[in-house]
Amino acid sequence: MNSRIRSDVTVIGLGLMGRALAGALLRAGHSTAVWNRTAVKAEELLPHGALLSDTANDAVEASSVTITCVSDYQSLQQILASVTDELDGRLLVNLTSGDSAQAREMAGWVRQRGADYLDGAIMAIPSAIGSAEAVVLLSGSKVVFEKHQPVLDTLGTAVYLGEDHGLSALYDAAGLTMMWGILNAWLHGVALLGTAGVDAADYTPFAAQMAHGTVGWLTGYAEQVDSGTHRPDDATLTTHAGGMAHLIEESERLGVNSELPRLFKALVDRAITAGHAGNSYAALIGQFTPKSTAA
Ligand code: NAP
C-alpha cells in the first residue's frame, strides 16, 4: 500500500458496485486509486492497475476526482469524518444511494471544505457498468459536470439532471415507483389470467402492449398536470371509477388479491369527492402532491 499515490480518479467503496466502477475506469485507461474499509476487496483490481491507498484521506488526496459508492450516507459520513483539507479544490462524485435531503446536506458539507460536489444515482447493476446501458444520473453544477463528463461517461451513460443536488435522488425514487407500479400491475394481471389457466408467458405480450399504450398517454397528461387543466379528452374519473369497481369485483370473485385496484379506486373516489368527477385522470395529481400544494 502507498500513501503517496497520484492518479486520475479515486474510488472509495469497493463493494459490488464500487469494484465495477473502478474496473470500468481502469479499462478506460484512467489511473485509479482505491480505498475500502475491508482492503482485501481491492485484490481483484490490483492486477488491472488499481492503486490501493492506506487511508480514505490518502485516497482523496491522490486524485482531483473522488467517486464514493458505499452502502448508505451514514457509512459515507463515517468515512469522510476525518477528510477535511484533502477535499479542498477537488471534486466529490457521490454515487451512494440516498434521499434528496441527504444529497443536499452532503453538497453543503462538501462546499464548506472548498470542493465541488455532484450527487448521483446508478440505474444499473454492476455487470452493466462501463456500457451505455448503465445510466448514471447526476445533479449539481453544470459547469462541473461538463468538465468531468469524459471520465463520468466511462461509467456508463452519464445523464445530467440540473443544478439542484437533490434531483438525482428524486429521479431515482420516481424511477422506482414506475418500476414497482408496473411490476405489481403485471402480477395482478398474471393472477387474474391464472384463474383461467393462462400462463404468465401467454399473458405477458398483451400486458406489454397495454403498458406501452399507457405510456403513450403520459406526454399529454404531463401537459395537463403542468398547466393545471384536466380536460377529459379520453375518459372522465367517473368512468375510471366504474371500471375500477368491476376490477375489484372480478378480483374478489376469483379470490385474487384486490388491494391494488382498491388503492386505485380509493384515490379516484377522493378526487371525485374533491370535485374532479368530470376531469381526466391527470386530475388525480392532487392525491399525490404534498398537502400544501394539492389541487
Ligand atoms: P455492497 O456490495 O454491500 O458494498 C457496500 C460498500 O459499503 C462496501 O465497500 C462496504 O465496505 C462499504 N461500507 C458499508 N458500511 C461502511 C462503513 N460503516 N464504513 C466504511 N465502509 C462501509 O453494496 P453495493 O452493491 O456495492 O452498493 C453500493 C451503493 O451502490 C449502494 O448505495 C447501493 O444502493 C448503490 N447501488 C447498487 C446497485 C447494485 O446493483 N449493486 C445498483 C444501483 C445502486 P466493506 O467492504 O468494508 O464492508
mmCIF file of C-alpha atoms in Angstrom, residues 54 172 198 218:
data_model
loop_
_atom_site.group_PDB
_atom_site.id
_atom_site.type_symbol
_atom_site.label_atom_id
_atom_site.label_comp_id
_atom_site.label_asym_id
_atom_site.label_seq_id
_atom_site.Cartn_x
_atom_site.Cartn_y
_atom_site.Cartn_z
ATOM 1 C CA ASP A 54 -3.728 3.255 3.083
ATOM 2 C CA ASP A 172 -34.101 7.575 -8.677
ATOM 3 C CA VAL A 198 -53.437 -18.822 -18.774
ATOM 4 C CA LEU A 218 -48.104 10.320 -20.447
#
